[in-house]
Coordinates of C-alpha atoms and ligand atoms in Angstrom, one line a residue:
M128 CA 21.5 12.2 17.9
T129 CA 22.6 8.7 16.2
R130 CA 25.2 7.6 14.0
L131 CA 25.0 4.1 11.7
H132 CA 27.7 3.8 9.8
F133 CA 27.2 1.1 6.8
A134 CA 29.9 -1.2 4.8
S135 CA 27.5 -0.8 1.5
A136 CA 24.2 1.8 1.4
L137 CA 21.7 2.3 -2.0
L138 CA 22.1 6.1 -1.6
P139 CA 20.2 8.0 -4.8
S140 CA 22.9 8.5 -6.3
G141 CA 23.6 5.1 -6.4
W142 CA 25.5 2.1 -4.6
A143 CA 28.6 3.4 -2.3
N144 CA 30.5 2.0 -0.1
D145 CA 31.5 3.2 4.2
V146 CA 28.2 5.6 4.6
Q147 CA 28.2 7.3 8.0
V148 CA 24.8 8.7 8.4
V149 CA 23.3 10.7 11.3
I150 CA 19.9 11.0 12.3
A151 CA 18.1 13.7 14.7
A152 CA 14.9 14.1 15.3
G153 CA 13.6 11.2 13.3
A154 CA 15.3 12.5 10.1
I155 CA 18.5 11.7 8.4
A156 CA 20.5 14.7 8.9
E157 CA 23.5 14.0 7.4
V158 CA 24.6 11.2 4.7
T159 CA 28.8 10.9 4.1
P160 CA 30.2 8.3 2.1
G161 CA 34.1 6.9 1.8
V162 CA 34.4 7.4 5.6
A163 CA 36.0 4.7 8.5
P164 CA 33.8 4.5 10.8
A165 CA 33.8 6.3 14.3
G166 CA 33.6 5.1 18.1
G167 CA 30.7 5.8 18.5
D168 CA 29.0 4.7 15.0
E169 CA 25.9 1.4 15.4
R170 CA 27.7 -0.8 12.6
H171 CA 25.6 -2.4 10.3
A172 CA 26.6 -4.1 6.3
I173 CA 23.8 -3.2 3.9
A174 CA 21.2 -0.7 4.5
L175 CA 18.1 0.4 1.7
P176 CA 15.8 2.7 2.5
G177 CA 12.4 1.6 3.4
L178 CA 9.4 1.5 1.0
A179 CA 6.0 2.4 0.9
S180 CA 2.4 0.4 0.8
L181 CA 1.0 2.9 -0.6
H182 CA -2.6 1.0 -0.8
S183 CA -3.6 -0.9 2.5
H184 CA -7.0 -2.4 4.1
A185 CA -5.4 -2.8 7.4
F186 CA -8.5 -4.9 8.7
Q187 CA -8.5 -7.4 5.8
R188 CA -5.8 -8.4 7.5
G189 CA -7.7 -10.3 9.8
M190 CA -9.3 -12.7 6.8
A191 CA -6.3 -13.4 5.3
G192 CA -6.2 -16.8 4.2
L193 CA -10.3 -17.6 4.8
A194 CA -11.3 -17.3 1.3
E195 CA -9.7 -19.8 0.3
L196 CA -12.5 -22.4 0.2
R197 CA -14.3 -22.9 -3.6
G198 CA -17.9 -21.8 -3.2
D199 CA -20.6 -23.2 -4.4
S200 CA -20.7 -21.2 -8.1
T201 CA -17.3 -19.9 -9.6
D202 CA -15.2 -18.0 -7.4
T203 CA -14.2 -14.4 -8.7
F204 CA -13.4 -11.2 -7.2
W205 CA -17.5 -10.8 -6.4
T206 CA -18.0 -13.4 -4.0
W207 CA -14.7 -12.9 -2.3
R208 CA -16.0 -9.5 -1.4
E209 CA -19.1 -11.0 0.1
T210 CA -17.3 -12.7 2.5
M211 CA -14.6 -9.5 2.7
Y212 CA -17.9 -7.3 3.5
R213 CA -19.1 -10.0 6.3
F214 CA -15.8 -10.5 8.3
A215 CA -16.1 -6.3 8.0
L216 CA -19.1 -6.4 9.6
A217 CA -18.2 -8.2 12.9
M218 CA -15.6 -5.3 13.5
T219 CA -15.2 -2.9 16.1
P220 CA -12.9 -0.5 16.7
D221 CA -10.5 -3.0 19.2
D222 CA -11.0 -5.7 16.5
V223 CA -9.4 -2.5 13.9
A224 CA -6.5 -1.1 15.7
A225 CA -5.5 -4.6 17.2
V226 CA -5.2 -6.1 13.4
A227 CA -3.7 -3.4 12.0
T228 CA -1.3 -2.6 14.7
L229 CA -0.4 -6.1 13.9
L230 CA 0.1 -5.7 10.0
Y231 CA 2.2 -2.8 10.3
V232 CA 4.7 -4.1 12.9
E233 CA 4.8 -6.8 9.9
M234 CA 4.9 -4.2 7.0
L235 CA 7.8 -2.5 9.3
E236 CA 9.4 -6.5 9.2
Q237 CA 8.9 -7.3 6.1
G238 CA 10.1 -3.6 4.7
F239 CA 7.5 -1.5 4.2
T240 CA 8.6 2.4 6.3
R241 CA 5.0 4.1 5.0
V242 CA 1.5 3.2 4.4
G243 CA -0.7 4.6 2.8
E244 CA -4.4 3.2 4.3
F245 CA -7.2 3.6 2.0
H246 CA -9.6 3.6 5.2
Y247 CA -13.8 3.0 4.7
L248 CA -14.8 0.7 7.3
H249 CA -16.1 4.0 9.2
H250 CA -19.2 3.6 11.0
D251 CA -20.7 1.4 13.6
R252 CA -21.7 -1.9 13.0
D253 CA -25.5 -0.8 12.1
G254 CA -24.2 2.1 9.8
A255 CA -24.3 4.9 12.7
L256 CA -22.2 7.5 13.1
Y257 CA -20.1 6.6 15.9
A258 CA -20.2 9.5 18.9
D259 CA -16.2 10.8 17.1
I260 CA -17.1 11.0 13.4
A261 CA -13.5 9.5 13.1
E262 CA -13.4 6.9 15.4
M263 CA -11.8 4.2 13.2
A264 CA -9.4 6.5 11.3
G265 CA -7.8 7.2 14.8
R266 CA -7.9 3.4 15.9
I267 CA -6.1 3.3 12.5
A268 CA -3.8 6.3 13.9
Q269 CA -3.0 4.5 17.1
A270 CA -1.7 1.2 15.4
A271 CA 0.6 3.0 13.4
E272 CA 2.2 4.7 16.2
A273 CA 2.5 1.6 18.3
S274 CA 4.0 0.3 15.7
G275 CA 6.1 3.4 14.8
I276 CA 5.6 2.7 10.7
A277 CA 4.4 6.7 8.5
L278 CA 0.9 6.6 8.0
T279 CA -0.7 8.4 5.2
L280 CA -4.6 8.9 6.0
L281 CA -6.7 8.3 2.8
P282 CA -10.2 8.2 4.3
S283 CA -12.6 7.1 1.1
F284 CA -15.6 8.3 0.0
Y285 CA -18.4 5.4 -0.4
A286 CA -21.7 6.8 -1.5
H287 CA -23.1 3.7 -4.3
G288 CA -23.4 0.6 -4.9
S289 CA -22.6 0.8 -8.4
F290 CA -22.3 3.2 -11.3
G291 CA -24.4 6.2 -12.2
G292 CA -25.2 6.7 -8.4
A293 CA -27.0 2.9 -7.3
A294 CA -28.4 2.8 -4.1
P295 CA -25.7 1.0 -1.9
H296 CA -26.4 -2.5 -0.1
A297 CA -26.8 -3.6 2.9
G298 CA -23.6 -5.0 3.1
Q299 CA -21.6 -1.9 2.3
R300 CA -23.1 0.4 5.6
R301 CA -20.6 0.7 7.4
F302 CA -18.5 2.6 4.9
I303 CA -21.7 5.4 3.3
C304 CA -20.9 9.2 3.3
S305 CA -22.5 12.3 1.6
V306 CA -20.7 14.5 0.4
D307 CA -21.5 16.8 3.8
R308 CA -21.0 14.0 6.1
F309 CA -17.7 13.5 4.5
A310 CA -16.2 17.2 4.7
A311 CA -16.7 16.3 8.7
L312 CA -14.3 13.0 8.9
M313 CA -12.0 14.6 6.5
S314 CA -11.9 17.3 9.3
A315 CA -12.2 14.9 12.2
S316 CA -9.5 12.8 10.7
R317 CA -7.2 15.3 9.9
K318 CA -7.3 16.4 14.2
A319 CA -6.8 12.1 14.8
I320 CA -3.7 12.4 12.9
S321 CA -2.1 15.5 13.7
A322 CA -0.4 14.6 16.8
L323 CA 1.3 11.4 14.8
P324 CA 5.1 12.3 13.6
G325 CA 5.8 11.5 9.9
A326 CA 1.8 11.7 9.2
N327 CA -0.3 12.9 6.2
I328 CA -3.5 12.8 5.0
G329 CA -5.4 12.8 1.5
I330 CA -8.6 11.2 -0.2
A331 CA -9.9 8.4 -1.5
P332 CA -12.6 8.6 -3.5
H333 CA -13.4 4.5 -3.4
S334 CA -14.3 4.2 -6.9
L335 CA -16.5 5.1 -9.8
R336 CA -18.6 2.5 -8.9
A337 CA -18.7 4.5 -5.3
V338 CA -18.7 7.7 -6.3
T339 CA -21.5 10.0 -8.5
P340 CA -19.4 12.7 -11.2
D341 CA -20.6 15.8 -9.0
E342 CA -19.6 14.0 -5.9
L343 CA -15.7 13.5 -7.2
A344 CA -15.9 17.0 -8.0
A345 CA -17.1 17.9 -4.8
I346 CA -14.6 15.7 -2.8
I347 CA -11.3 17.1 -4.6
P348 CA -11.3 19.9 -2.8
L349 CA -11.6 18.5 0.9
A350 CA -7.6 17.0 -0.4
D351 CA -6.5 20.1 -0.1
G352 CA -3.6 19.5 -2.1
G353 CA -2.4 16.3 -0.8
P354 CA -2.7 13.3 -2.6
V355 CA -5.8 11.7 -4.3
H356 CA -6.5 7.6 -4.8
I357 CA -9.3 5.9 -6.9
H358 CA -9.6 2.4 -7.1
A359 CA -10.2 2.0 -10.9
A360 CA -10.9 -1.1 -14.1
E361 CA -9.2 -3.9 -12.0
Q362 CA -11.9 -6.4 -12.4
V363 CA -13.5 -6.9 -16.7
K364 CA -17.1 -6.5 -15.2
E365 CA -16.1 -2.9 -13.9
V366 CA -14.5 -1.9 -17.4
E367 CA -18.2 -3.0 -18.5
D368 CA -20.2 -1.7 -16.6
C369 CA -18.3 1.4 -16.5
L370 CA -18.1 1.2 -20.4
A371 CA -22.9 0.7 -20.0
W372 CA -22.5 3.4 -17.8
S373 CA -20.5 6.1 -19.5
G374 CA -19.2 4.5 -22.7
R375 CA -15.7 5.2 -21.7
R376 CA -13.4 2.7 -19.5
P377 CA -12.5 3.4 -16.2
V378 CA -9.2 5.1 -16.5
Q379 CA -10.2 7.0 -20.1
W380 CA -13.4 8.3 -18.1
L381 CA -10.8 9.7 -15.5
L382 CA -8.4 11.0 -17.5
A383 CA -11.9 12.9 -19.5
H384 CA -13.5 14.0 -16.2
A385 CA -11.0 14.3 -13.3
P386 CA -7.7 16.4 -12.8
V387 CA -5.9 13.6 -13.0
D388 CA -2.1 15.1 -12.3
Q389 CA 1.1 13.8 -10.1
R390 CA -0.8 14.2 -7.2
W391 CA -3.2 11.0 -8.4
C392 CA -3.0 7.6 -8.0
L393 CA -4.5 4.9 -10.5
I394 CA -4.8 1.9 -7.7
H395 CA -4.9 -1.6 -10.0
A396 CA -5.8 0.2 -13.7
T397 CA -5.4 -3.5 -14.8
H398 CA -7.8 -3.7 -17.8
T399 CA -6.1 -0.7 -19.3
T400 CA -5.2 0.2 -23.2
D401 CA -2.2 0.5 -25.0
E402 CA -4.4 4.0 -25.4
E403 CA -5.1 4.4 -21.7
V404 CA -1.6 3.7 -21.0
A405 CA 0.3 6.5 -23.3
A406 CA -2.4 9.0 -21.6
F407 CA -2.2 7.9 -17.9
A408 CA 1.3 8.1 -17.9
G409 CA 1.3 11.5 -19.7
T410 CA -0.3 12.7 -16.8
G411 CA 2.2 12.3 -14.3
A412 CA 0.1 10.0 -11.9
V413 CA 1.3 7.0 -10.3
A414 CA 0.6 3.0 -10.6
G415 CA -0.6 1.8 -7.6
L416 CA 0.3 -2.1 -8.6
C417 CA -0.8 -4.5 -5.6
P418 CA 0.6 -7.6 -7.7
I419 CA 0.3 -10.2 -4.0
T420 CA -4.1 -9.4 -4.0
E421 CA -4.6 -8.6 -7.8
A422 CA -3.3 -12.4 -8.3
S423 CA -5.0 -13.4 -5.3
L424 CA -8.3 -11.8 -6.4
G425 CA -8.3 -13.1 -10.3
D426 CA -8.0 -9.7 -11.3
G427 CA -5.6 -10.1 -14.4
I428 CA -1.9 -8.5 -15.3
F429 CA -1.1 -4.7 -15.8
P430 CA 0.3 -4.1 -18.8
A431 CA 3.7 -2.5 -16.9
R432 CA 6.2 -2.9 -19.5
E433 CA 4.2 -0.7 -21.4
F434 CA 3.5 1.5 -18.8
L435 CA 7.1 1.8 -18.4
D436 CA 8.0 2.3 -21.7
A437 CA 5.7 5.3 -21.9
G438 CA 7.4 6.7 -18.9
G439 CA 4.8 5.8 -16.4
A440 CA 5.1 6.0 -12.7
F441 CA 4.1 3.1 -10.3
G442 CA 4.4 1.8 -6.5
I443 CA 3.4 -1.0 -4.7
G444 CA 0.5 -1.3 -2.2
T445 CA -0.4 -4.8 0.1
D446 CA -3.8 -4.0 -0.4
S447 CA -5.9 -6.9 0.8
N448 CA -2.7 -7.3 3.1
V449 CA -3.1 -11.2 2.7
L450 CA 0.6 -11.3 2.7
V451 CA 2.9 -8.9 3.4
G452 CA 6.1 -8.1 2.0
V453 CA 7.9 -5.6 0.0
A454 CA 10.3 -8.4 -1.7
D455 CA 6.9 -10.6 -2.3
E456 CA 5.1 -7.8 -4.3
L457 CA 8.1 -7.0 -6.0
R458 CA 8.8 -10.0 -7.0
Q459 CA 4.9 -11.5 -8.0
L460 CA 4.7 -7.8 -10.0
E461 CA 8.3 -9.4 -12.5
Y462 CA 6.8 -12.7 -12.2
G463 CA 3.1 -11.7 -13.4
Q464 CA 4.7 -9.6 -16.7
R465 CA 7.0 -13.4 -17.2
L466 CA 3.8 -15.7 -17.4
K467 CA 2.4 -13.4 -19.7
H468 CA 5.0 -12.1 -22.3
R469 CA 6.8 -16.3 -21.8
T470 CA 10.6 -14.4 -21.4
R471 CA 12.7 -13.1 -18.4
N472 CA 14.2 -9.9 -16.9
V473 CA 11.3 -8.2 -18.0
L474 CA 10.7 -4.6 -16.3
S475 CA 14.5 -4.3 -16.2
S476 CA 15.6 -1.1 -17.3
G477 CA 18.0 -2.2 -20.1
A478 CA 20.7 -4.6 -21.2
G479 CA 22.9 -5.4 -18.4
L480 CA 20.9 -3.9 -15.5
S481 CA 19.1 -5.7 -12.4
T482 CA 15.8 -6.4 -12.6
G483 CA 15.4 -5.9 -8.6
R484 CA 17.0 -2.9 -8.7
T485 CA 14.7 -1.3 -10.8
L486 CA 11.6 -2.6 -9.6
F487 CA 12.6 -1.3 -6.5
D488 CA 13.7 2.4 -7.7
H489 CA 10.8 2.7 -9.2
A490 CA 8.3 1.1 -5.4
L491 CA 10.6 3.8 -3.8
A492 CA 10.2 7.1 -6.1
G493 CA 6.2 5.9 -7.0
G494 CA 5.2 5.6 -3.4
A495 CA 7.1 8.6 -2.2
Q496 CA 5.1 10.7 -5.1
A497 CA 2.1 8.9 -4.0
L498 CA 2.2 9.8 -0.3
A499 CA 3.4 13.2 -1.4
Q500 CA 6.6 12.4 0.3
P501 CA 9.1 15.1 -1.4
T502 CA 12.1 13.7 -0.2
V503 CA 13.0 9.2 0.4
G504 CA 16.0 7.4 0.6
L505 CA 18.6 8.3 2.6
A506 CA 19.3 11.6 1.5
A507 CA 19.3 15.0 4.0
G508 CA 16.1 16.0 5.2
A509 CA 14.8 12.2 4.7
R510 CA 12.8 10.4 7.9
A511 CA 14.7 8.4 8.9
D512 CA 13.3 4.8 7.2
I513 CA 16.5 2.6 6.8
V514 CA 16.6 -1.5 6.5
T515 CA 19.5 -3.4 6.2
L516 CA 20.3 -7.0 5.2
D517 CA 21.4 -9.8 6.4
T518 CA 24.5 -10.5 4.9
T519 CA 24.4 -14.2 6.3
H520 CA 21.7 -15.3 4.7
P521 CA 22.4 -17.8 1.7
S522 CA 20.6 -16.3 -0.8
L523 CA 22.9 -12.7 -0.4
A524 CA 26.3 -14.6 0.2
G525 CA 28.8 -12.7 -2.2
R526 CA 26.9 -10.5 -3.2
A527 CA 27.7 -6.9 -3.8
G528 CA 25.4 -3.6 -5.2
D529 CA 22.3 -4.7 -7.4
A530 CA 23.0 -8.3 -6.5
V531 CA 21.8 -7.7 -3.0
I532 CA 18.8 -7.0 -4.2
D533 CA 17.8 -9.8 -6.8
G534 CA 19.0 -11.9 -3.8
W535 CA 16.6 -10.5 -1.8
I536 CA 13.4 -10.4 -4.0
F537 CA 14.1 -13.7 -6.1
A538 CA 15.7 -15.9 -3.5
A539 CA 15.8 -14.9 -0.5
G540 CA 12.0 -15.3 1.5
S541 CA 11.1 -13.8 4.1
G542 CA 14.4 -14.0 6.1
A543 CA 16.3 -11.8 5.0
I544 CA 15.9 -8.4 6.4
D545 CA 17.3 -7.5 9.6
C546 CA 16.9 -4.3 10.8
V547 CA 14.6 -1.4 10.8
W548 CA 14.5 2.0 11.7
A549 CA 11.2 3.7 11.1
G550 CA 11.3 8.1 11.7
G551 CA 14.7 7.2 13.4
H552 CA 14.1 4.7 16.0
K553 CA 15.2 1.3 15.5
V554 CA 11.6 -0.8 16.0
V555 CA 13.0 -4.4 14.2
E556 CA 16.2 -5.9 14.9
G557 CA 17.4 -9.6 14.0
G558 CA 14.3 -9.3 12.1
R559 CA 11.9 -9.3 15.1
H560 CA 9.7 -6.0 15.6
N561 CA 9.7 -5.1 19.4
L562 CA 6.2 -5.6 19.4
R563 CA 6.3 -8.5 17.6
Q564 CA 4.6 -10.8 20.7
V565 CA 2.4 -8.4 22.1
A566 CA 0.9 -7.6 18.4
R567 CA 0.3 -11.0 17.9
D568 CA -1.3 -12.3 21.2
R569 CA -3.8 -9.7 20.8
F570 CA -4.5 -10.0 17.2
N571 CA -4.7 -14.3 18.1
A572 CA -7.2 -13.8 20.6
T573 CA -9.3 -10.5 18.2
V574 CA -8.7 -12.9 15.2
R575 CA -9.5 -16.4 17.2
R576 CA -13.2 -14.5 18.7
L577 CA -13.7 -12.8 14.8
V578 CA -13.9 -16.2 13.1
A579 CA -15.6 -18.2 16.3
Ligands
NGQ686 C1 -11.4 -3.0 -1.6 N1 -10.5 -4.3 -2.8 O1 -12.2 -1.7 -1.2 O2 -11.3 -3.9 -0.1 C2 -11.7 -3.4 -2.5 C3 -12.4 -4.5 -2.5 C4 -14.7 -2.7 -4.0 C5 -10.0 -4.5 -3.8 N2 -10.5 -3.8 -4.5 C6 -14.2 -4.2 -2.9 N3 -8.6 -5.5 -4.0 O3 -13.5 -3.1 -4.7 O4 -15.4 -3.1 -4.2
ZN687 ZN1 -7.8 -2.1 -2.4

């Protein structure tokens, strides 16, 4: 049993002072505001709940910053994807484990305590199955276990190169499954995470480019009630190709033909019309926004203000993992909206209300919903995923309540987090994960070899 005491903590009911939190078996057993610290309590100043990165492709952390050279033609999402595929084709299971371990260590250091791993690098380098079809999923699970982050594994179904069942191309060979093979992959993946504390599983039809309508219908039952995530409408070309194929836009197609509800998460949904926004928000599905990657890849800007006005739910994901941080994603989300609307505090819930707090609350709730966590936050029954901030950071000086969150998101850079508990274990202290050095050494050796 661990007893923590916080001078101030963000609870589901709002900020509270003098909060004692009792942790037992990895979960929060009791939260008591308004009590003086007792003898055995470990004392900290400010506590927030950890957030989920609801969308990650862990292996892409290995190529972060390596696709920033202009090519011969106009660089786009599609030319970036060629670079990413070359990198993916070179990686062994050990390489994926090394890269994912460092990534998850970094996520924890930056305030993410759960990751939704949208996992599609399944097969060997020549496209053959590994002896254990879920070998790669097992490496993701190992990385989660070593770092302490909670894992929602989302094995991805990928069968085609474009809309209408087009054949995949050679660069996609490590991703490809038939429906039967995917069923086998799902059961092996369930086994791979079965002993991992806090882990759960869903499915991830990759996109309407990679999955036919019949395949989509066939794999949804394999989620067995768990989350269903799909990339949608990230690029204008994808919208145009979808229109040419079906006469509908990707989000429109999904809302008309798939059982989209609260279990679903539409990743990006960048190019979404007013009509789609209203219908999407009405389903209760989550928008999986990945603001840094969407900026990095030149995707466009999601109509977040309109979506919130329509009652939509969103969470945040780190996607390509080119840069990893809760504050960074939330800041980029708001700044994209400011650049688009040419006004300030666009996503704040209303007059006098903090933008940082609004972003944080949405991302906590939307991330939990998208990764099927019924109880999150600093509340009894939730996994003990807790973040404390360093009150000596200059951007937090003199702040209390929501101004702390605004200082952290908009002004502090990456150094504001002090400690992080993941499933009740203190894995980050003084801003450093206890595995940081080991994970960096292993990652560096791996990436030096991959880029040589
Ligand atoms: C992915 N990433 O699956 O890693 C994709 C690129 C695709 C992003 N969409 C591949 N950011 O969508 O075809
Ligand atoms: Zn993605």
